[in-house]
Amino acid sequence: MTYPIVGMVGGGQLARMTQQAAIPLGVRLRVLAAAPEESAAQVVGDVFLGDEADLEDLRAFARGCDVLTFDHEHVPTGHLRALEADGTKVRPGPDALVHAQDKGVMREKLAAIGVPCPRNRIVADPADVAAFADEVGGWPVVLKTVRGGYDGKGVWVVRDAAQAEVPFQAGVPVLAEEKVDFARELAACVVRSPHGQAVAYPVVESVQVDGICHEVIAPAPDLSEERATEAQRIALTIAGELGVTGHLAVELFETRDGRILVNELAMRPHNSGHWTIDGAVTSQFENHLRAVLDLPLGDPRARAKWTVMVNVLGGDYPDMYHAYLHVMARDPGVKVHMYGKDVKPGRKVGHVTVCGDDLDDVRERAGHAAAYLRGSITE
Amino acid sequence: MTYPIVGMVGGGQLARMTQQAAIPLGVRLRVLAAAPEESAAQVVGDVFLGDEADLEDLRAFARGCDVLTFDHEHVPTGHLRALEADGTKVRPGPDALVHAQDKGVMREKLAAIGVPCPRNRIVADPADVAAFADEVGGWPVVLKTVRGGYDGKGVWVVRDAAQAEVPFQAGVPVLAEEKVDFARELAACVVRSPHGQAVAYPVVESVQVDGICHEVIAPAPDLSEERATEAQRIALTIAGELGVTGHLAVELFETRDGRILVNELAMRPHNSGHWTIDGAVTSQFENHLRAVLDLPLGDPRARAKWTVMVNVLGGDYPDMYHAYLHVMARDPGVKVHMYGKDVKPGRKVGHVTVCGDDLDDVRERAGHAAAYLRGSITE
């Protein structure tokens, strides 16, 4: 057997879906998980139980892996540097990954390479936030802890100095950003190999509800070719300038006055790319694996006119499997993706995808299936 | 967790590809393998090492599984009946599966339900084969052991009574069949659930080399709609009359005088359906799982005008991974599927699939990728 072993740190759904892509490639996926019941640990033969924050666990996990990659951004930068010093291939490497871990570092770098962002700066205290509000034309202001946020956590929209006190309580540096008057949110996903080859997926529209991705439409409807190309160029520039290897998701605001601004970065497979499993010639998961192995990248083009992905959140009913009967009988074309996670209200436990020629029809079908699985509709 | 556990007997590539389909469904796949390095055992978390011919091993494996299914037809019928008597759901059940295990039983049943087959009968010895040759218009005659054959093994084309001696040496009953003057081989694949729902995949052309499937073209080129519907109807009739649950592949001859005759049956995912992973809305593996779980079946329709699958056989070079560099760089649209098997000359170790609008282009690309991986071409 001459096939490589890819070690993925993290046992969540991204590692689980990466296993789907690893199987046909013949690549062995080894997962570092905290517990055997984690999403990916259920479906991978080679599970290493350990603590991703413990350098010795990471070292033991990396032994025998040809390359290390990640299903999240939580591994401390210092540990990644130590692994590299050991001779382990870490992709993306710590110099790139820090931009997805620290929003302050990310904003500074994007400004330096000329990528358009919301106005922002690190703020010292609530009074400094008030000063920032004056600088950008008034409240509200967005505050973010520079590390540790995701899915709406670690992010606050504040309307006065009193409200601005909470974010400072964690003792982590706080970044202030202008509240962008956006028309919608887009995502530009690209994949880059160590060799420097890169591919860009079609730009998608991402519909958020309560700070959590609800729906992704590929491609973004009514997006001009110029705007789409600009978004892809921004993502490719970031990937190249930051030295990203693997999948990079760039979450974007499209403003009401016609500008594209960078919101967030993720250097791993990302929710805005789940549609590619069913909707693209090469999924984000396969291309992430190909990139970290420095294999030539696969065709990122869409396979259907429209692909819509809707996340399935946990509802009040713990048994989603029973809902398969209705969902599958109603629509033989819906693709169900479950993550093997216990259902908790509001928790992302899966997604559904529908491809087709008629956008309204595709959205209705995907939305219905997700809502029925959650239990928020009953017919 | 309320998701079911499907136990698949056999650790080959069919179980491996079933795991790819089980992951998004949230269904747990448990595999009975003979050794941990078997194809499926590499990629499944829940591997039971045992002997599929040992009833107590089968019983221990079945404990905790919601349903039992198969990646091959080798489990003795008596064992399956014993498992059913224990209360285990066995799908397909022994009464159906025997028709895929015993070619004599299969021919008798197909005659009884009026499905067209090559002329055939059980023969007692070489002299009886000569008598059969007279009955069907002369030599050559095809001889098959009623049990145990696959991929050209257990099948002989004999031109006289002297050549007819070898098949009888195994001590297994021998079936004689007329040598059909076929124009080409087709396959009609259907999936049927215990509930009685059934879906039919597009009829494909299967190109064999030395008795082994080399290439599958979906849909079969230049097949009239009438002929295609007839082939699907034959497969659906067999599935219904034999009480098949799960995937049924019906290998067919299209004769030069315009008839469709049944060659072989397989009651499991089958090589003639591998194209569905990339080329159909619902793969044969997903629909097999849905069927054995009695879930509503998924849309079997093709996603592209043409899909071509070519098997990758082992060649002289043991390192196929190295060939990925050229294959993937030459063609970003080719889908590689490797089975994690050691390369041995002539052994099926993977397949490649290409989808597209131009059949000549799609065939060239798939054929090139498979030949390069094998090492039979070097550029």
mmCIF file of C-alpha atoms in Angstrom, chain A residues 145 147 156 165-174:
data_model
loop_
_atom_site.group_PDB
_atom_site.id
_atom_site.type_symbol
_atom_site.label_atom_id
_atom_site.label_comp_id
_atom_site.label_asym_id
_atom_site.label_seq_id
_atom_site.Cartn_x
_atom_site.Cartn_y
_atom_site.Cartn_z
ATOM 1 C CA THR A 145 -13.384 38.890 20.351
ATOM 2 C CA ARG A 147 -10.221 34.627 18.973
ATOM 3 C CA TRP A 156 -22.084 41.459 19.475
ATOM 4 C CA GLU A 165 -19.069 46.369 28.205
ATOM 5 C CA VAL A 166 -19.867 42.648 27.818
ATOM 6 C CA PRO A 167 -17.326 41.749 25.101
ATOM 7 C CA PHE A 168 -14.440 42.986 27.260
ATOM 8 C CA GLN A 169 -15.344 40.679 30.131
ATOM 9 C CA ALA A 170 -13.589 37.676 28.535
ATOM 10 C CA GLY A 171 -10.226 39.454 28.791
ATOM 11 C CA VAL A 172 -9.537 38.786 25.087
ATOM 12 C CA PRO A 173 -8.664 41.705 22.742
ATOM 13 C CA VAL A 174 -11.770 43.122 21.087
#
